[in-house]
Amino acid sequence: MIANWRLTTARAQTVDEYGVLTRNLFSYAGLNQEDITGVMISSVVPPVNWTLAEMSRFIWEEGAVVEPGVKTGMAVLVDNPMEVERTGL
């Protein structure tokens, strides 16, 4: 993982708006978006998952949305991972 960010959820925010925000975050971190070979999106607000996935597809042609059951190879460092899932709903 090269970078990660936490964004405020804005259910009304569009694919384009999230795209501009994402490009600005990459620029601020000194990253060139063309050098990115993989994108993973994680959200505890299911209504924005589609918007974030579309934004990823628009910029990088694809992106993985991390949802319950997706095996990422990254440890979930909480006592009960199911509580995290329920909290986000």
PDB file of C-alpha atoms in Angstrom:
ATOM      1  CA  MET A   1       0.000   0.000   0.000  1.00  0.00           C
ATOM      2  CA  ILE A   2       1.378   3.363  -1.025  1.00  0.00           C
ATOM      3  CA  ALA A   3      -1.228   5.666   0.506  1.00  0.00           C
ATOM      4  CA  ASN A   4      -4.647   5.699   2.090  1.00  0.00           C
ATOM      5  CA  TRP A   5      -7.146   8.387   2.932  1.00  0.00           C
ATOM      6  CA  ARG A   6     -10.292   8.704   4.967  1.00  0.00           C
ATOM      7  CA  LEU A   7     -13.043  10.796   3.424  1.00  0.00           C
ATOM      8  CA  THR A   8     -16.199  12.239   4.869  1.00  0.00           C
ATOM      9  CA  THR A   9     -19.226  10.498   3.438  1.00  0.00           C
ATOM     10  CA  ALA A  10     -21.333  12.733   1.253  1.00  0.00           C
ATOM     11  CA  ARG A  11     -24.178  10.649  -0.149  1.00  0.00           C
ATOM     12  CA  ALA A  12     -25.112  13.377  -2.632  1.00  0.00           C
ATOM     13  CA  GLN A  13     -21.537  13.751  -3.934  1.00  0.00           C
ATOM     14  CA  THR A  14     -21.188  12.695  -7.570  1.00  0.00           C
ATOM     15  CA  VAL A  15     -18.704  10.434  -9.346  1.00  0.00           C
ATOM     16  CA  ASP A  16     -17.055  13.543 -10.799  1.00  0.00           C
ATOM     17  CA  GLU A  17     -16.774  15.266  -7.417  1.00  0.00           C
ATOM     18  CA  TYR A  18     -15.164  12.221  -5.815  1.00  0.00           C
ATOM     19  CA  GLY A  19     -12.859  12.005  -8.858  1.00  0.00           C
ATOM     20  CA  VAL A  20     -11.669  15.596  -8.405  1.00  0.00           C
ATOM     21  CA  LEU A  21     -11.132  15.010  -4.684  1.00  0.00           C
ATOM     22  CA  THR A  22      -9.199  11.804  -5.366  1.00  0.00           C
ATOM     23  CA  ARG A  23      -6.980  13.433  -7.999  1.00  0.00           C
ATOM     24  CA  ASN A  24      -6.224  16.271  -5.569  1.00  0.00           C
ATOM     25  CA  LEU A  25      -5.261  13.803  -2.831  1.00  0.00           C
ATOM     26  CA  PHE A  26      -2.906  12.020  -5.221  1.00  0.00           C
ATOM     27  CA  SER A  27      -1.365  15.323  -6.274  1.00  0.00           C
ATOM     28  CA  TYR A  28      -0.982  16.477  -2.655  1.00  0.00           C
ATOM     29  CA  ALA A  29       0.835  13.213  -1.830  1.00  0.00           C
ATOM     30  CA  GLY A  30       3.130  13.654  -4.851  1.00  0.00           C
ATOM     31  CA  LEU A  31       1.690  10.582  -6.604  1.00  0.00           C
ATOM     32  CA  ASN A  32       1.079  10.257 -10.325  1.00  0.00           C
ATOM     33  CA  GLN A  33      -2.281   8.568 -10.906  1.00  0.00           C
ATOM     34  CA  GLU A  34      -0.941   6.878 -14.057  1.00  0.00           C
ATOM     35  CA  ASP A  35       1.531   4.959 -11.869  1.00  0.00           C
ATOM     36  CA  ILE A  36      -1.261   3.398  -9.800  1.00  0.00           C
ATOM     37  CA  THR A  37      -1.839  -0.235 -10.767  1.00  0.00           C
ATOM     38  CA  GLY A  38      -4.540  -1.152  -8.266  1.00  0.00           C
ATOM     39  CA  VAL A  39      -7.296   0.501  -6.268  1.00  0.00           C
ATOM     40  CA  MET A  40      -9.275  -0.822  -3.317  1.00  0.00           C
ATOM     41  CA  ILE A  41     -12.291   0.965  -1.903  1.00  0.00           C
ATOM     42  CA  SER A  42     -13.649   0.364   1.558  1.00  0.00           C
ATOM     43  CA  SER A  43     -16.735   2.075   2.905  1.00  0.00           C
ATOM     44  CA  VAL A  44     -19.005   1.629   5.891  1.00  0.00           C
ATOM     45  CA  VAL A  45     -21.739   3.525   4.044  1.00  0.00           C
ATOM     46  CA  PRO A  46     -23.159   1.103   1.446  1.00  0.00           C
ATOM     47  CA  PRO A  47     -25.115   3.792  -0.483  1.00  0.00           C
ATOM     48  CA  VAL A  48     -21.825   5.404  -1.647  1.00  0.00           C
ATOM     49  CA  ASN A  49     -20.169   2.150  -2.771  1.00  0.00           C
ATOM     50  CA  TRP A  50     -21.556   2.411  -6.299  1.00  0.00           C
ATOM     51  CA  THR A  51     -20.416   6.044  -6.649  1.00  0.00           C
ATOM     52  CA  LEU A  52     -16.907   5.244  -5.413  1.00  0.00           C
ATOM     53  CA  ALA A  53     -16.639   2.172  -7.654  1.00  0.00           C
ATOM     54  CA  GLU A  54     -17.749   4.212 -10.686  1.00  0.00           C
ATOM     55  CA  MET A  55     -15.222   6.918  -9.829  1.00  0.00           C
ATOM     56  CA  SER A  56     -12.510   4.261  -9.692  1.00  0.00           C
ATOM     57  CA  ARG A  57     -13.588   2.770 -13.028  1.00  0.00           C
ATOM     58  CA  PHE A  58     -13.611   6.228 -14.614  1.00  0.00           C
ATOM     59  CA  ILE A  59     -10.031   7.003 -13.546  1.00  0.00           C
ATOM     60  CA  TRP A  60      -8.396   3.532 -13.554  1.00  0.00           C
ATOM     61  CA  GLU A  61     -10.878   1.377 -15.515  1.00  0.00           C
ATOM     62  CA  GLU A  62     -11.473  -0.839 -12.485  1.00  0.00           C
ATOM     63  CA  GLY A  63     -11.262  -1.006  -8.738  1.00  0.00           C
ATOM     64  CA  ALA A  64     -12.051  -3.499  -6.029  1.00  0.00           C
ATOM     65  CA  VAL A  65     -14.696  -2.699  -3.457  1.00  0.00           C
ATOM     66  CA  VAL A  66     -13.895  -4.383  -0.156  1.00  0.00           C
ATOM     67  CA  GLU A  67     -17.098  -5.837   1.229  1.00  0.00           C
ATOM     68  CA  PRO A  68     -17.839  -8.578   3.762  1.00  0.00           C
ATOM     69  CA  GLY A  69     -16.422 -11.865   2.531  1.00  0.00           C
ATOM     70  CA  VAL A  70     -13.778 -10.350   0.215  1.00  0.00           C
ATOM     71  CA  LYS A  71     -10.397 -11.882   1.040  1.00  0.00           C
ATOM     72  CA  THR A  72      -7.819  -9.089   0.931  1.00  0.00           C
ATOM     73  CA  GLY A  73      -4.948 -10.761   2.733  1.00  0.00           C
ATOM     74  CA  MET A  74      -5.018  -7.917   5.264  1.00  0.00           C
ATOM     75  CA  ALA A  75      -5.753  -8.757   8.889  1.00  0.00           C
ATOM     76  CA  VAL A  76      -8.854  -7.259  10.513  1.00  0.00           C
ATOM     77  CA  LEU A  77      -7.450  -6.107  13.848  1.00  0.00           C
ATOM     78  CA  VAL A  78     -10.618  -6.069  15.929  1.00  0.00           C
ATOM     79  CA  ASP A  79     -11.930  -8.641  18.394  1.00  0.00           C
ATOM     80  CA  ASN A  80     -15.177  -9.225  16.475  1.00  0.00           C
ATOM     81  CA  PRO A  81     -15.028  -8.224  12.774  1.00  0.00           C
ATOM     82  CA  MET A  82     -18.789  -8.751  12.417  1.00  0.00           C
ATOM     83  CA  GLU A  83     -19.373  -5.800  14.770  1.00  0.00           C
ATOM     84  CA  VAL A  84     -17.553  -3.519  12.321  1.00  0.00           C
ATOM     85  CA  GLU A  85     -19.850  -4.617   9.502  1.00  0.00           C
ATOM     86  CA  ARG A  86     -23.012  -4.057  11.560  1.00  0.00           C
ATOM     87  CA  THR A  87     -21.809  -0.679  12.839  1.00  0.00           C
ATOM     88  CA  GLY A  88     -21.527   0.646   9.299  1.00  0.00           C
ATOM     89  CA  LEU A  89     -25.083  -0.241   8.369  1.00  0.00           C
TER      90      LEU A  89
END
